[in-house]
mmCIF file of C-alpha atoms in Angstrom:
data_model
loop_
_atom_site.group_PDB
_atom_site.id
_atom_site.type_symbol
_atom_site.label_atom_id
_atom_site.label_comp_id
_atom_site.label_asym_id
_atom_site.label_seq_id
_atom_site.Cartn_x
_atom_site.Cartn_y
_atom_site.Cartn_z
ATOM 1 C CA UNK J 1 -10.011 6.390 -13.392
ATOM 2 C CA UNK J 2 -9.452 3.990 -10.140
ATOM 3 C CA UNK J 3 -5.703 3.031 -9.307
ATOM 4 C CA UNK J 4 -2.636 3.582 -7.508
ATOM 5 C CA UNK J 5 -0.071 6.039 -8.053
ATOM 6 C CA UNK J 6 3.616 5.017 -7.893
ATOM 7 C CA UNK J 7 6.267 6.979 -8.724
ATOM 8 C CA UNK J 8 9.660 4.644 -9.953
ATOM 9 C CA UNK J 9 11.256 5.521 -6.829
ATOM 10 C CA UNK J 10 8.297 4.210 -4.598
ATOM 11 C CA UNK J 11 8.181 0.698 -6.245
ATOM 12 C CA UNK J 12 12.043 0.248 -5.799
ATOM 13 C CA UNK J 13 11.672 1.647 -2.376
ATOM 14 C CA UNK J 14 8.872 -1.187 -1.933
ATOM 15 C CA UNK J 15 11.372 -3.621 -3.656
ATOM 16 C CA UNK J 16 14.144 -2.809 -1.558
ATOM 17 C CA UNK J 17 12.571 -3.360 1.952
ATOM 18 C CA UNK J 18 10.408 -6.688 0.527
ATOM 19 C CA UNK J 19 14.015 -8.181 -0.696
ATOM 20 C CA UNK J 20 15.726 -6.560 2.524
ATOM 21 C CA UNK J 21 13.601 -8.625 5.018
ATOM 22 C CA UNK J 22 13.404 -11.868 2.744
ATOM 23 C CA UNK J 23 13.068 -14.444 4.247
ATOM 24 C CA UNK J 24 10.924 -12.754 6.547
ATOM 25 C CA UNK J 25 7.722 -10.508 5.330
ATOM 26 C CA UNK J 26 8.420 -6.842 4.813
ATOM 27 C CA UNK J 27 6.062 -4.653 5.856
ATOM 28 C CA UNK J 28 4.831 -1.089 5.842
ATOM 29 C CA UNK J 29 2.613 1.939 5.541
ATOM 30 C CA UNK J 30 1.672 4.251 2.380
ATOM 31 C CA UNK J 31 1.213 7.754 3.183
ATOM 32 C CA UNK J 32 -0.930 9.751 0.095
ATOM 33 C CA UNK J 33 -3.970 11.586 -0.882
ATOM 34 C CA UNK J 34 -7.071 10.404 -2.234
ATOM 35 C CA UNK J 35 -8.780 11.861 -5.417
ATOM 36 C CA UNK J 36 -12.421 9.614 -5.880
ATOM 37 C CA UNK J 37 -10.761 5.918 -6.606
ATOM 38 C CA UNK J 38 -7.223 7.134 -7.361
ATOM 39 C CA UNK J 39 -4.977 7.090 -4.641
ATOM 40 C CA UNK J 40 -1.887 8.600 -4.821
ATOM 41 C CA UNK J 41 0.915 7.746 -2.849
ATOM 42 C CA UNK J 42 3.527 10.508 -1.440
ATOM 43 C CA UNK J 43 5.541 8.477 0.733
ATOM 44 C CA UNK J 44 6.591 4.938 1.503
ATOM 45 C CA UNK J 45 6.842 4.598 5.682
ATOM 46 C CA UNK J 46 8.952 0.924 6.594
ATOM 47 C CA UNK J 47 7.762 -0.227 9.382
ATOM 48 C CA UNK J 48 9.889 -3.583 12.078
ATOM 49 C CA UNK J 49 7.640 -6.357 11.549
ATOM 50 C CA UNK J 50 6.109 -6.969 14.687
ATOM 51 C CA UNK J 51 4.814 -10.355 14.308
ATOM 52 C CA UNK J 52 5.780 -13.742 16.416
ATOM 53 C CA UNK J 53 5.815 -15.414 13.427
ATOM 54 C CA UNK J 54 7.518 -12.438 11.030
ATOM 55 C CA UNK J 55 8.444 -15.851 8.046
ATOM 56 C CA UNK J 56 4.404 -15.769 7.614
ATOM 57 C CA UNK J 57 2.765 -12.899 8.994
ATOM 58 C CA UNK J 58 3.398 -9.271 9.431
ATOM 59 C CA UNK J 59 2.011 -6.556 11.940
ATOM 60 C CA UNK J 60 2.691 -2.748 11.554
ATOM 61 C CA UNK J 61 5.056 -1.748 14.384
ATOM 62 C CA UNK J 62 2.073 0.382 16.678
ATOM 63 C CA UNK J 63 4.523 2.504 17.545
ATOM 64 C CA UNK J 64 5.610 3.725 14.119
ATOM 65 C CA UNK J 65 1.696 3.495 13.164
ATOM 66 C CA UNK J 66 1.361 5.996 15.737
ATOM 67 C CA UNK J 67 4.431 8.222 15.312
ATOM 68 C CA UNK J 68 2.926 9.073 11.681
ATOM 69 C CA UNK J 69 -0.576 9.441 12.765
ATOM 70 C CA UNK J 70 0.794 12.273 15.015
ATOM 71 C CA UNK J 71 3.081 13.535 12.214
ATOM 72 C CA UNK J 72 -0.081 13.938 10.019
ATOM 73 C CA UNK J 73 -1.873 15.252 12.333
ATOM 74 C CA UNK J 74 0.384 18.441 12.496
ATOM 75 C CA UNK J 75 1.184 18.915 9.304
ATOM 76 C CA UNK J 76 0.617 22.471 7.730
ATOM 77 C CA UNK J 77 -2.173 21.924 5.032
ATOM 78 C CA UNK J 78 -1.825 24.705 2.191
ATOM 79 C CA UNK J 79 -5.151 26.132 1.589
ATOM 80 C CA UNK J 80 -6.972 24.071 -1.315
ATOM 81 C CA UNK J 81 -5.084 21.103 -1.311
ATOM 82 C CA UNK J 82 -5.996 17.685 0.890
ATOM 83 C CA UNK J 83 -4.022 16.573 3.399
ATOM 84 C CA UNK J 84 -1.776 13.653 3.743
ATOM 85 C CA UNK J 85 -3.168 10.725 5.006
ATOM 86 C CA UNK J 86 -2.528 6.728 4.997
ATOM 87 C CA UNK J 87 -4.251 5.212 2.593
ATOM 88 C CA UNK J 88 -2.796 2.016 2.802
ATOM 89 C CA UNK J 89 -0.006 -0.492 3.774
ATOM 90 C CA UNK J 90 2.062 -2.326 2.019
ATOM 91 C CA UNK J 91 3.553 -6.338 3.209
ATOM 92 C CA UNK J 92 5.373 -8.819 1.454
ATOM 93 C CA UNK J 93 4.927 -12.694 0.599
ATOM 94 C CA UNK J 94 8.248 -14.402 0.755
ATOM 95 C CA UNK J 95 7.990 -17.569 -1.666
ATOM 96 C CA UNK J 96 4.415 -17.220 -1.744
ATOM 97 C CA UNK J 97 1.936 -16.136 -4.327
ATOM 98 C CA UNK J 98 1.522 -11.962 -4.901
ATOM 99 C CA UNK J 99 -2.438 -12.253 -4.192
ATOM 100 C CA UNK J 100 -4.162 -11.865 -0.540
ATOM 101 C CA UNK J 101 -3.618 -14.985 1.408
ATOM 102 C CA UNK J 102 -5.949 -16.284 3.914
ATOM 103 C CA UNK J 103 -4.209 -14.104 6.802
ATOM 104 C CA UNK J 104 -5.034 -11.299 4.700
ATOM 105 C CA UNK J 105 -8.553 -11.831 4.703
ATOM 106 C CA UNK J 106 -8.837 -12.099 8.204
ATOM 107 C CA UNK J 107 -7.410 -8.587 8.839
ATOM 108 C CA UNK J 108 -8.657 -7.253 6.367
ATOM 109 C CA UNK J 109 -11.330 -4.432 7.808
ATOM 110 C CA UNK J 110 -11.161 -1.277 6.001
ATOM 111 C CA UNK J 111 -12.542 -0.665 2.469
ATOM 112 C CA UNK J 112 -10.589 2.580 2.174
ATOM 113 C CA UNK J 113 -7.408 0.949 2.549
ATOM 114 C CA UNK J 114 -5.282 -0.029 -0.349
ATOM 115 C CA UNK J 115 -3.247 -3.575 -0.081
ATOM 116 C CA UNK J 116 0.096 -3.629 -1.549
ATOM 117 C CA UNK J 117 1.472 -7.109 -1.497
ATOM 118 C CA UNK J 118 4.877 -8.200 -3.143
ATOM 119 C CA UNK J 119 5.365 -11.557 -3.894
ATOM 120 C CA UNK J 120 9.127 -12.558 -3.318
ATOM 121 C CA UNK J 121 10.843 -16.073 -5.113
ATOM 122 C CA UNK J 122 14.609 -17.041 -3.783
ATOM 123 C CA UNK J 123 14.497 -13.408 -2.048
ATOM 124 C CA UNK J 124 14.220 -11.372 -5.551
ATOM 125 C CA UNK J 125 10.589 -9.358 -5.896
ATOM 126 C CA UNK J 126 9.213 -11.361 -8.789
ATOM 127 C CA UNK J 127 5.179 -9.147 -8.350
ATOM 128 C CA UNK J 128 3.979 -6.461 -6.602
ATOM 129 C CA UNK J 129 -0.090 -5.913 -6.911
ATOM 130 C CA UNK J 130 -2.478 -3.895 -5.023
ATOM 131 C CA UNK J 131 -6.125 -4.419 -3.558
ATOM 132 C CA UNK J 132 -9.157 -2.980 -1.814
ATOM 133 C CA UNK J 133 -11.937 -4.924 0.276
ATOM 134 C CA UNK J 134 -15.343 -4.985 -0.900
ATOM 135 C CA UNK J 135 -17.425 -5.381 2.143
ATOM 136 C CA UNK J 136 -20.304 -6.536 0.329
ATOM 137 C CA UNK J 137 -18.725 -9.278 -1.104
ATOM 138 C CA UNK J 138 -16.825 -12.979 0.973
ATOM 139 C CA UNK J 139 -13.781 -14.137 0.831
ATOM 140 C CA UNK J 140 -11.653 -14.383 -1.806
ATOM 141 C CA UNK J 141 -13.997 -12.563 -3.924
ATOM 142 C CA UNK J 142 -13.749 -10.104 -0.892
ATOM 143 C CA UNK J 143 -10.159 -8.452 -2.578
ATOM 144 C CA UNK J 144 -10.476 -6.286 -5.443
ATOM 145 C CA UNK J 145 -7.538 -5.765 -7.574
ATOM 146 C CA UNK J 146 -6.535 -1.979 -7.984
ATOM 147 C CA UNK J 147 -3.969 -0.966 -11.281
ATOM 148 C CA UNK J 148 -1.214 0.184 -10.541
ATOM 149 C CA UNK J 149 -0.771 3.245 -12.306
ATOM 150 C CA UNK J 150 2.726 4.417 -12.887
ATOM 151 C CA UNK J 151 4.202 8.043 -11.716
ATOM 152 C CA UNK J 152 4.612 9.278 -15.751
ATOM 153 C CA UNK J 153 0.608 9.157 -16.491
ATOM 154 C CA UNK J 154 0.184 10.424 -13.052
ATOM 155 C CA UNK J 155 -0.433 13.661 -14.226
ATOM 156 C CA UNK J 156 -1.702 13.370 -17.286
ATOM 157 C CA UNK J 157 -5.138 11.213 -15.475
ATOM 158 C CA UNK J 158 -5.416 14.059 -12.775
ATOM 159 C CA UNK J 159 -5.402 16.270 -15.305
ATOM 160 C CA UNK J 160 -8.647 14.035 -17.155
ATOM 161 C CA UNK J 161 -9.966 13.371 -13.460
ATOM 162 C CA UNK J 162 -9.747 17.592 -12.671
ATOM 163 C CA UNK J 163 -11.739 18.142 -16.623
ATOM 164 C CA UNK J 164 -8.494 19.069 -18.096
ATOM 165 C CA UNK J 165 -7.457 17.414 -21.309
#
């Protein structure tokens, strides 16, 4: 089964920072593993918003981008299990519709990435969705929505995706 793992902690984590930045857009990096089209995320990585225009754009701080690429990069593996990675980022709309806007499309590069975007009304998180490009396809069509699967049946589909029961 395709989707995104949350835990309950993660989305108010995702919440928090989305209704912390409001009026400006929140934004973000998700730090997980990837098991065929489940992606599970381990951490939630806030990011400044480096944009000129922060009230309708965001851009992932390089700096913090970077700091966690390093981080990952030495971190201890235990034999037999994948390694951290980021498999997506997260941003918020701030009284705008919870889909990809236009501005996503055009930075949109990477198929393996997962889109989290939280749509914000009066500065309260009223949606939060996720995506994936499909590089075959244009704009909008171009977004594909991902479930979002919640940390409680997290290990219940492993267990189906690993042959258990």
């Amino acid at each position: 089964m395709s989707g995104l793992v949350l835990s309950p902690d993660q989305m108010a984590a995702l919440r928090s920072a989305a209704e912390a930045a409001y009026p400006e857009e929140a934004c973000g990096l998700l730090v997980g593993r990837r098991l065929g089209n489940q992606f599970s995320v381990s951490r939630v990585v806030a990011s400044p918003n480096r944009h000129a225009d922060p009230r309708r754009s965001f851009e992932i701080d390089p700096a913090t981008h970077f700091a966690l690429l390093r981080q990952l990069r030495d971190q201890a593996v235990p034999p037999g299990q994948a390694a951290e990675e980021i498999i997506g980022h997260y941003h918020s709309h701030p009284d705008a519709s919870p889909g990809p806007s236009p501005r996503d499309y055009e930075q949109a590069y990477d198929p393996d990435m997962i889109w989290v975007i939280l749509s914000l009304r009066a500065g309260c998180c009223s949606t939060i969705g996720a995506w994936r490009i499909d590089p075959a396809l244009a704009p909008p069509a171009a977004f594909l929505e991902v479930p979002i699967i919640s940390d409680g049946a997290k290990k219940t589909l492993l267990a189906k995706d690993q042959g258990g029961t």
